[in-house]
Amino acid sequence: MAVFGSFSAVRAVPWLWRRAAYAAAGLRGLCPGKGYAVGPAQSPPAFGFLLDIDGVLVRGHRVIPAALDAFRRLLNAQGQLRVPVVFVTNAGNILQDSKAQELSALLGFKVEPDQVILSHSPMKLFSQYHGKRMLVSGQGPLVQNARALGFKNVLTVDELRAAFPVLDMVDLQRRPKSTPLPRNDFPAIEGVLLLGEPVRWETSLQLIMDVLLSHGNPGTGVATAPYPHLPVLASNMDLLWMAEAKMPRFGHGTFLLCLETIYHKVTGRELRYEGLMGKPSILTYQYAEDLIRQQAERRGWAAPIEKLYAVGDNPMSDVYGANLFHRYLQMTQHDRAKELGAGELWKQRPSAAQSCASILVCTGVYSPEAPGCTEPAQGGEEPPFHGHRDFSFSPGLIEASHIVNDVDEAVQLVFHKEGWAS
Ligand SMILES: [Mg+2]
């Protein structure tokens, strides 16, 4: 079936994606009968899905109708998934359980918390830091999230500010009215967790810098900044995201950019991450593959899951990430170890997956109807690279394996490729 558009011939620039999205808009009705027939003797699946949430399954708080159609295909008569599915989102200021409940209500079947991967979920793997005293930055259920990830001894930026009121001086209204006594009973901080965008950025930027420059003792003065600095784990590097406003909003990637820039300007050195996770990091895809494998084992499916299909609406995170992981899977063990800059424990982890295909849908960021699709700049210049500093731009990595209208067509495409009845 040649109706599913391939992006191989499309140059990797957003306005061409948009043009391709328009071109693909006539592809509806691939399975007009919609019988959802299940083969009588279906063999165990050797493939699994990584589904993005926003722009693929939901928009705001509303489910995208194609998602309901897709799950009618994915569920058997008993309401169980026919193939392993995980939900991979870059959201982070929410609890995993809450996200699973939200998805269950929207999709009409029970989504288990361990099917949901938030941007910081792979921090569960960094057990060497779970017992350390960590400063945590973000908002929402911050401490609950850190504890759920395994961190037993965390301190928020607000708690640090309360311990050292003289550190936060930008807002004149929040400066201390008197000089507090110096304290020497403060246990040193041993690392920093950046879970998502905080509020009052000037406070968080200042106090995180203070912790890094003082090696965890912000009450002391330090002549020379220690380097390497304390370990920093960060998640969600999205520079921008689309909300109700006509223009994109700052994401956590913008906060990280500020912190990296300040650190470099002040010390002359690069801020280094012990772990940088969330899409498009390889670590997140490794983590997703592991959850898919566990899901298949629980269901008693003997066949190894060799093919992964990642469905998303954002070329810069979903397509780039899936293609990066695919490239990683094609490497030798030796090259894989070199490719990974973080996640020591996972460097040598065997992977059953042979491939990871990227499928771009048009119901989110690159929907023709949605605001925010980038137009070509005057003179045909390519738009600026919005990816993170540690992820270099490579046009090949943002070319999707396939482009379809919506997630239902994505499931049909995969079932067709795998010889499954849809
Ligand atoms: Mg999305």
Short mmCIF file of N, CA and C and ligand atoms in Angstrom, two decimals, residues 52-56 279 312-314 317-318 365, ligand 1:
data_model
loop_
_atom_site.label_atom_id
_atom_site.label_comp_id
_atom_site.label_asym_id
_atom_site.label_seq_id
_atom_site.Cartn_x
_atom_site.Cartn_y
_atom_site.Cartn_z
N ASP A 52 3.28 9.25 21.79
CA ASP A 52 3.30 10.57 22.42
C ASP A 52 1.87 10.87 22.87
N ILE A 53 1.68 11.78 23.79
CA ILE A 53 0.33 12.06 24.30
C ILE A 53 -0.23 13.35 23.69
N ASP A 54 0.38 14.49 24.04
CA ASP A 54 -0.16 15.77 23.57
C ASP A 54 0.02 15.90 22.06
N GLY A 55 -1.06 16.20 21.38
CA GLY A 55 -0.99 16.38 19.93
C GLY A 55 -1.15 15.07 19.16
N VAL A 56 -1.18 13.95 19.88
CA VAL A 56 -1.38 12.64 19.25
C VAL A 56 -2.67 11.99 19.76
N LYS A 279 12.33 13.02 25.82
CA LYS A 279 12.61 12.98 24.38
C LYS A 279 13.40 14.21 23.99
N GLY A 312 4.43 10.44 17.01
CA GLY A 312 4.46 11.75 17.66
C GLY A 312 4.09 12.86 16.71
N ASP A 313 3.91 14.05 17.27
CA ASP A 313 3.51 15.21 16.46
C ASP A 313 4.61 16.26 16.35
N ASN A 314 5.73 16.02 17.04
CA ASN A 314 6.77 17.06 17.10
C ASN A 314 8.06 16.54 16.47
N SER A 317 11.30 16.63 18.80
CA SER A 317 11.48 15.70 19.92
C SER A 317 11.10 14.28 19.51
N ASP A 318 9.92 14.09 18.92
CA ASP A 318 9.44 12.73 18.64
C ASP A 318 10.20 12.08 17.48
N VAL A 365 1.47 19.66 16.76
CA VAL A 365 2.34 20.78 16.39
C VAL A 365 2.35 21.03 14.89
MG MG B 1 3.35 15.96 21.33
#
